[in-house]
Coordinates of C-alpha atoms in Angstrom, one line a residue:
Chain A
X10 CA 77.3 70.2 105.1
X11 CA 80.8 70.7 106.5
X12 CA 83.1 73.6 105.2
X13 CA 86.9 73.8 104.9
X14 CA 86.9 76.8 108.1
X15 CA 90.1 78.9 108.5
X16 CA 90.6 81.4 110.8
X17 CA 92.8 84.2 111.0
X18 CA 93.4 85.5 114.5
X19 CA 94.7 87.9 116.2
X20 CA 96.1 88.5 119.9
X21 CA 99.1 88.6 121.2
X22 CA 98.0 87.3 124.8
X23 CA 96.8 83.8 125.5
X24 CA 95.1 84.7 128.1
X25 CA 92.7 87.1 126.3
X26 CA 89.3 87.2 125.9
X27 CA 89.6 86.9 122.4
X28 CA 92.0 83.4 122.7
X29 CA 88.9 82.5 124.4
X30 CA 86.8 83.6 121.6
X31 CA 89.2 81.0 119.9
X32 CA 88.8 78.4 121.3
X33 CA 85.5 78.6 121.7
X34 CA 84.9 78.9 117.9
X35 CA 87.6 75.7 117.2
X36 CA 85.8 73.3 119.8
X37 CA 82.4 74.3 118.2
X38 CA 83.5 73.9 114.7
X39 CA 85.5 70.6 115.2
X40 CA 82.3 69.3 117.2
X41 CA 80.1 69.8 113.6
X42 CA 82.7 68.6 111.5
X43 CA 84.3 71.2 110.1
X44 CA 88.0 71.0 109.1
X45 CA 89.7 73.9 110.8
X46 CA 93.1 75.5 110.4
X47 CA 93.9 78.5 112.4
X48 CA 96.3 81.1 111.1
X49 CA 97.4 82.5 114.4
X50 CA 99.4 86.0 113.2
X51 CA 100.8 86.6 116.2
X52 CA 102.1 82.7 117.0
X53 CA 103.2 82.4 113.1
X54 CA 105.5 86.2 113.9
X55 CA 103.6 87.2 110.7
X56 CA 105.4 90.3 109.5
X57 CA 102.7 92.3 108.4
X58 CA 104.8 95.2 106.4
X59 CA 104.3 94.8 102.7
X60 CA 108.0 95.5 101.4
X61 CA 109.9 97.2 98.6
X62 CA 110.5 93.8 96.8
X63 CA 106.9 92.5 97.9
X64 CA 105.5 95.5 95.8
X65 CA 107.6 95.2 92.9
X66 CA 106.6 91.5 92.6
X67 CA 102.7 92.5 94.0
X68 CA 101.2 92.9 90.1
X69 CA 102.6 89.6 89.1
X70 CA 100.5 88.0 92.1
X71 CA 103.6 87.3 94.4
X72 CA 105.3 87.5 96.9
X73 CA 108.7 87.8 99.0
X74 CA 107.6 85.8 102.0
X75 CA 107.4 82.3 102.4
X76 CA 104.4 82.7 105.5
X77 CA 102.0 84.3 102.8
X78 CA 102.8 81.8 100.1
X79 CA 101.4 78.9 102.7
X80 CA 98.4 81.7 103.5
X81 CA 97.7 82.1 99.9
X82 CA 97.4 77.9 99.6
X83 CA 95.2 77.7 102.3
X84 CA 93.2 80.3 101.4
X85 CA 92.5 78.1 97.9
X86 CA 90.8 75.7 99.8
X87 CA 89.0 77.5 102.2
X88 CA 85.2 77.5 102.2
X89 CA 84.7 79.5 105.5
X90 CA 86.2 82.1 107.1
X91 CA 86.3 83.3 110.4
X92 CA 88.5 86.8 111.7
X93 CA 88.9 87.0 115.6
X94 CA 90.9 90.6 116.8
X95 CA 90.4 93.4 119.3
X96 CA 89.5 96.1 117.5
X97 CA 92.2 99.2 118.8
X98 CA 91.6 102.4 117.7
X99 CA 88.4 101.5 116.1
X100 CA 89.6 99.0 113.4
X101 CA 92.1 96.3 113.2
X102 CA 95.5 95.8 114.6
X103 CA 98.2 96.2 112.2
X104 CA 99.1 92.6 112.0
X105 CA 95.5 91.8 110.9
X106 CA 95.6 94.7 108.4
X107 CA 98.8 93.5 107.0
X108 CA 97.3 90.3 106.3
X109 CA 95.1 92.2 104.0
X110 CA 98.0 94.3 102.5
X111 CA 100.1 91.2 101.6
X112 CA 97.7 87.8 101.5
X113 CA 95.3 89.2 99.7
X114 CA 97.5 89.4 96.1
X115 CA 96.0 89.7 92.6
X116 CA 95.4 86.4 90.2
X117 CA 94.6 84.6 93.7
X118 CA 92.7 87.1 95.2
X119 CA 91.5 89.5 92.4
X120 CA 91.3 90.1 89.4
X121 CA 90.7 94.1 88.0
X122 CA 88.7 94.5 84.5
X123 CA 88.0 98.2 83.8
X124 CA 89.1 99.2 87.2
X125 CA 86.6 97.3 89.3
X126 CA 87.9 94.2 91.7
X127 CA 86.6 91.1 90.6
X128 CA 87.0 88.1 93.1
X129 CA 88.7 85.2 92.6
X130 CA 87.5 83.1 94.9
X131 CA 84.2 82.7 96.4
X132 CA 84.5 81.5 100.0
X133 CA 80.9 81.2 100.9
X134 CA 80.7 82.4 104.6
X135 CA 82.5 84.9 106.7
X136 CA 82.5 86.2 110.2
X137 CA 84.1 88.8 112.1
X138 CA 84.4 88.3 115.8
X139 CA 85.5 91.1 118.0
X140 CA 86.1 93.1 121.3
X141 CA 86.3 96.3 122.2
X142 CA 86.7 99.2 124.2
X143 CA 84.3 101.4 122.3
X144 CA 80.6 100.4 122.4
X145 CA 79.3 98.7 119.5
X146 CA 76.6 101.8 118.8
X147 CA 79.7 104.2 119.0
X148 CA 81.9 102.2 116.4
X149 CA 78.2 101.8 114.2
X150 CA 77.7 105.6 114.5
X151 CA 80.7 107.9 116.1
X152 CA 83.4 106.0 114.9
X153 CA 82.5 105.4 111.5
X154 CA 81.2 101.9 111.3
X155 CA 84.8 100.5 109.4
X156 CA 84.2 97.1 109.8
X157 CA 81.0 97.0 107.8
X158 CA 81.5 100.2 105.9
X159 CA 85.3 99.5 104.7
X160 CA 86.0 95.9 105.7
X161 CA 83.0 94.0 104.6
X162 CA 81.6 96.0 101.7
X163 CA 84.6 96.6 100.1
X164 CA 87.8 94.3 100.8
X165 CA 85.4 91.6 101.3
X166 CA 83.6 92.0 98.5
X167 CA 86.2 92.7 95.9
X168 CA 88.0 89.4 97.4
X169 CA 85.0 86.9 97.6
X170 CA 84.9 86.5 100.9
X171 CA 80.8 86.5 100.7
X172 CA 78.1 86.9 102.9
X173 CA 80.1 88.2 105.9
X174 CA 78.6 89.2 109.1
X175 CA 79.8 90.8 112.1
X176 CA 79.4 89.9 115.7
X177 CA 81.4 92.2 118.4
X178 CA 81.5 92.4 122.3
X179 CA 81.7 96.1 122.8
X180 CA 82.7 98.0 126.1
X181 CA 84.8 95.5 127.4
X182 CA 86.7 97.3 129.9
X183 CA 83.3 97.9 132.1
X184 CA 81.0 94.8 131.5
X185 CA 80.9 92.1 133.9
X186 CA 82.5 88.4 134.3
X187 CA 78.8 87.0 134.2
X188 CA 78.3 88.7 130.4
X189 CA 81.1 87.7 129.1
X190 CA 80.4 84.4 130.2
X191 CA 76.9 84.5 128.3
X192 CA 78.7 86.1 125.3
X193 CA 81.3 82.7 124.9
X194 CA 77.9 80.8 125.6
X195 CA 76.0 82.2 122.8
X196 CA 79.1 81.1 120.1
X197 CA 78.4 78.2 119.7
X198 CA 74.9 79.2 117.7
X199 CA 76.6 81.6 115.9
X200 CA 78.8 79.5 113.4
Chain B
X3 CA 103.7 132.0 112.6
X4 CA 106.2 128.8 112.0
X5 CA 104.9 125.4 114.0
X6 CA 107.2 122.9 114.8
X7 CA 105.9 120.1 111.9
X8 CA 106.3 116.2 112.3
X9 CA 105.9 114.1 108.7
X10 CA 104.5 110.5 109.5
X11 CA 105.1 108.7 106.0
X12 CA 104.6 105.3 105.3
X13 CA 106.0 104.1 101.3
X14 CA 107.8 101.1 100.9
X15 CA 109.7 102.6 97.3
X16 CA 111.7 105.4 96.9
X17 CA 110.5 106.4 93.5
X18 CA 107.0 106.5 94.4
X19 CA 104.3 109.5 94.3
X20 CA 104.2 109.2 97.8
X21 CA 108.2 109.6 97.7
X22 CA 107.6 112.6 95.6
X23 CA 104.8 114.0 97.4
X24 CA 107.2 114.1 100.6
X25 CA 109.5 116.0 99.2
X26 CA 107.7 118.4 97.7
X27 CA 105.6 119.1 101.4
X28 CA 109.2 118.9 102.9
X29 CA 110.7 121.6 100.6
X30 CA 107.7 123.7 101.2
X31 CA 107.7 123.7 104.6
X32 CA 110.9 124.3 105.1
X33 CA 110.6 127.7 103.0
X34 CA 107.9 128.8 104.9
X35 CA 110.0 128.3 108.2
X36 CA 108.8 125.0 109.8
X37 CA 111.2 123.2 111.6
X38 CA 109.8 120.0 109.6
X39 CA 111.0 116.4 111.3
X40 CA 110.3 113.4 109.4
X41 CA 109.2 109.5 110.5
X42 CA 109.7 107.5 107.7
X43 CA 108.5 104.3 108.9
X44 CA 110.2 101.9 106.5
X45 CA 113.4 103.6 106.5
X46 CA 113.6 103.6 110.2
X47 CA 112.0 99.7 110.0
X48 CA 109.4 100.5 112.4
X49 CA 107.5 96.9 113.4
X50 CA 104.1 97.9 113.5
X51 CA 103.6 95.0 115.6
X52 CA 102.0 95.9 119.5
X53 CA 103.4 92.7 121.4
X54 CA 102.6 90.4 124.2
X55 CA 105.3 92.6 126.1
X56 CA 104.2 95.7 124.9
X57 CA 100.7 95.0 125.8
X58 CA 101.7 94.3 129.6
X59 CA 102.5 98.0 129.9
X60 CA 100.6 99.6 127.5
X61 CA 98.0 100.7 130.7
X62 CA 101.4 102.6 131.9
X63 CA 101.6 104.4 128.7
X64 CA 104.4 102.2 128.0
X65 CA 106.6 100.5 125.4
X66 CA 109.2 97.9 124.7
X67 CA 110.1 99.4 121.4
X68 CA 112.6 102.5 121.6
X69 CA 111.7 103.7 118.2
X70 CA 108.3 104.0 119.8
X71 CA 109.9 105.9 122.5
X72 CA 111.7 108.2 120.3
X73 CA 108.5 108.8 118.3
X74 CA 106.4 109.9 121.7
X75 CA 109.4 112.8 122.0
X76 CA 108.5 114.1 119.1
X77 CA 104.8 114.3 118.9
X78 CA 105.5 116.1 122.6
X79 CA 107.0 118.3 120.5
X80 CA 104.7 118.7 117.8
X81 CA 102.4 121.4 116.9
X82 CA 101.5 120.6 113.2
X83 CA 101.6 117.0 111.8
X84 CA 101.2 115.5 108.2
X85 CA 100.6 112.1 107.5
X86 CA 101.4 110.8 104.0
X87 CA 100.9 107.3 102.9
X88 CA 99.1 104.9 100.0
X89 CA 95.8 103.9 100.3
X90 CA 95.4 99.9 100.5
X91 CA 92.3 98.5 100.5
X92 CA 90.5 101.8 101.1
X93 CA 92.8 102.0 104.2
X94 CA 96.2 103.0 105.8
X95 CA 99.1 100.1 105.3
X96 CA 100.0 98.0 108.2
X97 CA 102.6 100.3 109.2
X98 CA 100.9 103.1 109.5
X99 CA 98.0 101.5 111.5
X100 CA 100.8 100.3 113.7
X101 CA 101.9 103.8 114.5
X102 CA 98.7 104.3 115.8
X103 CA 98.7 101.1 117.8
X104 CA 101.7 101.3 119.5
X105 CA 102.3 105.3 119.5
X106 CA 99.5 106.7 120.8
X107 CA 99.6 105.3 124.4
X108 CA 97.7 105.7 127.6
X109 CA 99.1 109.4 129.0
X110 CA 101.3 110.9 126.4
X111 CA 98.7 110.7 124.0
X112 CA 95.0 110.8 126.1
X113 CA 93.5 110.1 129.4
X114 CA 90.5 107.9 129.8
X115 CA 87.4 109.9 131.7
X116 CA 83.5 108.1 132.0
X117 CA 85.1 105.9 129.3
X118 CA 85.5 108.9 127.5
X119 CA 89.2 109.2 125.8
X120 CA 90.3 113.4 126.5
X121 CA 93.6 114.7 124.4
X122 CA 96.7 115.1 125.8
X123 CA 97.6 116.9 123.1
X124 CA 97.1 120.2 121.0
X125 CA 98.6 119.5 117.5
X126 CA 96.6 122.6 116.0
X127 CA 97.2 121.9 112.4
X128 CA 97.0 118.0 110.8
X129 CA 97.0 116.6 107.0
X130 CA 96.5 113.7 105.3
X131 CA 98.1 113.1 101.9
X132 CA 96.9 110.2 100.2
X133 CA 96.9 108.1 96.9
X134 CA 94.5 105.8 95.5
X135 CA 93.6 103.7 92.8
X136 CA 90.1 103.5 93.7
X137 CA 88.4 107.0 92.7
X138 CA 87.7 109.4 95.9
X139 CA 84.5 109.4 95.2
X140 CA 84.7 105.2 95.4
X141 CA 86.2 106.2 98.6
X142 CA 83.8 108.0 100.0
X143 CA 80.8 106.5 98.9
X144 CA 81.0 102.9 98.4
X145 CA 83.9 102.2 100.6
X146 CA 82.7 103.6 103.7
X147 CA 84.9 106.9 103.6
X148 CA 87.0 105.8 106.5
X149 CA 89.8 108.1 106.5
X150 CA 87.2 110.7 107.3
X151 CA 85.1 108.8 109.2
X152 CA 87.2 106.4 111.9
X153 CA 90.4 107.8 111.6
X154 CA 89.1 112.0 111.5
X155 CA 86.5 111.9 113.7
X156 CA 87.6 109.0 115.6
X157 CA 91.5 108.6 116.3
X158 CA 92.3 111.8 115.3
X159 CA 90.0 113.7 117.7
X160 CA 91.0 111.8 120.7
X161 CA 94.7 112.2 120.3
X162 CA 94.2 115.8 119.7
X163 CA 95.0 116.0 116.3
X164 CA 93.4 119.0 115.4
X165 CA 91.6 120.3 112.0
X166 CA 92.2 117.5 110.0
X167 CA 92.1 117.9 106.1
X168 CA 92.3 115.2 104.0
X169 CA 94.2 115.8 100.7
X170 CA 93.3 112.2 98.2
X171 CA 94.8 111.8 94.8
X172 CA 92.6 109.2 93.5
X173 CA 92.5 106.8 90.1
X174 CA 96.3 106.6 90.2
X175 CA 96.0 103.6 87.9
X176 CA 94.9 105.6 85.0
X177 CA 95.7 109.2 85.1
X178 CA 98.1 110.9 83.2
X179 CA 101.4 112.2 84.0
X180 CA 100.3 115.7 83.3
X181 CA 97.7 115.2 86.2
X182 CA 100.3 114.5 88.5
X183 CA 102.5 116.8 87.9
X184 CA 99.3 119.5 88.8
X185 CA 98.7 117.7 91.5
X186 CA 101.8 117.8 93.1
X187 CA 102.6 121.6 91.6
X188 CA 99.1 122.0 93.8
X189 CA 100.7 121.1 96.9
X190 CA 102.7 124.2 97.7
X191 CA 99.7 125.7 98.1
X192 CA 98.2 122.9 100.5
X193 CA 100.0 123.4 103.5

């Protein structure tokens, strides 16, 4: 069964290990037949600040920006989703967390009845792919565990984006060529 | 004993609680003596955004962005520092998590030691004001309870900012006007 795939990434170097993550993840996808788009932050100049007219508009479900309007209409027809970012100071970088602020609007996103979220759209698989400095046992248990503490189990959640799991390459500043080369060869088994 | 104080505030509206919650600190402070400086990120139109460019030199403890620069001055010259934002999807806005990203750099703000990150820093005194329309309690135990646990015991503590207390007015949504107006009467006696 092929799913409409979008990912949202985020780097601002090409020649990162996470634009090899990218690619990667497209070439995989393609080869099963899914239909991907990438929303490439960084490439798109996504301006992640939610503004003063952004949040008077916000209840209504819109929006000042033209870039989250086309977000917002490719997010109606996505099936799954896929977030690639380094993870810098222990979560996500400010553009990815700006997507958050301003893609993920009510009536599209959410709807709230007695002050619980309830998702509007149910987007049936999600991943997170990531790198970082930190090792994943000190994110899971120094650092707080965000991604599946925060992230997953509650903007995920409240937005639909269902049955999410996590995947990161931790310590990257002191692991070999040869294991990041097995990490990009175990991707393609994980989508 | 006054400390020279630094306000990092992050609301897009002027006539928000956060708005009102600034100056209340600010008037405070200053009648206690603090020399009190404040970054207001959307007045000053920080981009939260860490770039290619900035990226090439952040190893340096480097910057393209002169705000940035300006910013780094001051936290040298910081001994007590207050951060007040909204909390969006359980979380700090973009740009806030942007001041982190492209602030806190390599030297001025820590030295890396057995992949260990040390201080460079002594702020002796930090604060986190906060607003919410999820409950604390939601915050704390169902949403993973990051500000305490990634950005407290992780960011914070490796930057040096010291004895963090998180201040959270939650339920915004549906309190009353009178319970604001205690809250913020409460804040004189906060800081």
């Amino acid at each position: 069964m092929t799913m409409q795939t979008t990912i949202v990434y985020a780097h601002p170097y090409e020649g990162s290990l996470n634009h090899a993550i990218l690619e990667r993840l497209v070439a995989t996808l393609e080869a099963k037949g899914h239909p991907v788009t990438v929303l490439d932050l960084y490439a798109d100049q996504f301006n992640p600040v939610l503004s003063a007219a952004d949040l008077a508009v916000y209840g209504e479900g819109k929006t000042t920006d033209s870039q989250v309007e086309r977000y917002v209409q490719i997010l109606d027809q996505t099936e799954q989703i896929i977030f690639i970012y380094p993870i810098w100071w222990y979560d996500m970088p400010a553009i990815m967390r700006g997507f958050l602020d301003k893609v993920l609007l009510p009536k599209s996103a959410f709807e709230t009845e007695n002050q619980r979220l309830l998702a509007s759209r149910q987007v049936r698989k999600t991943y997170i792919f990531t790198t970082s400095a930190a090792s994943t046992e000190d994110l899971e248990q120094v650092f707080g565990d965000p991604i599946r503490g925060t992230t997953m189990a509650g903007t995920f959640k409240d937005v639909g984006f269902l049955n999410p799991i996590w995947y990161n390459l931790g310590g990257i500043g002191h692991i070999s060529q040869e294991e990041i080369d097995v990490y990009l060869a175990t991707l393609s088994s994980r989508v």
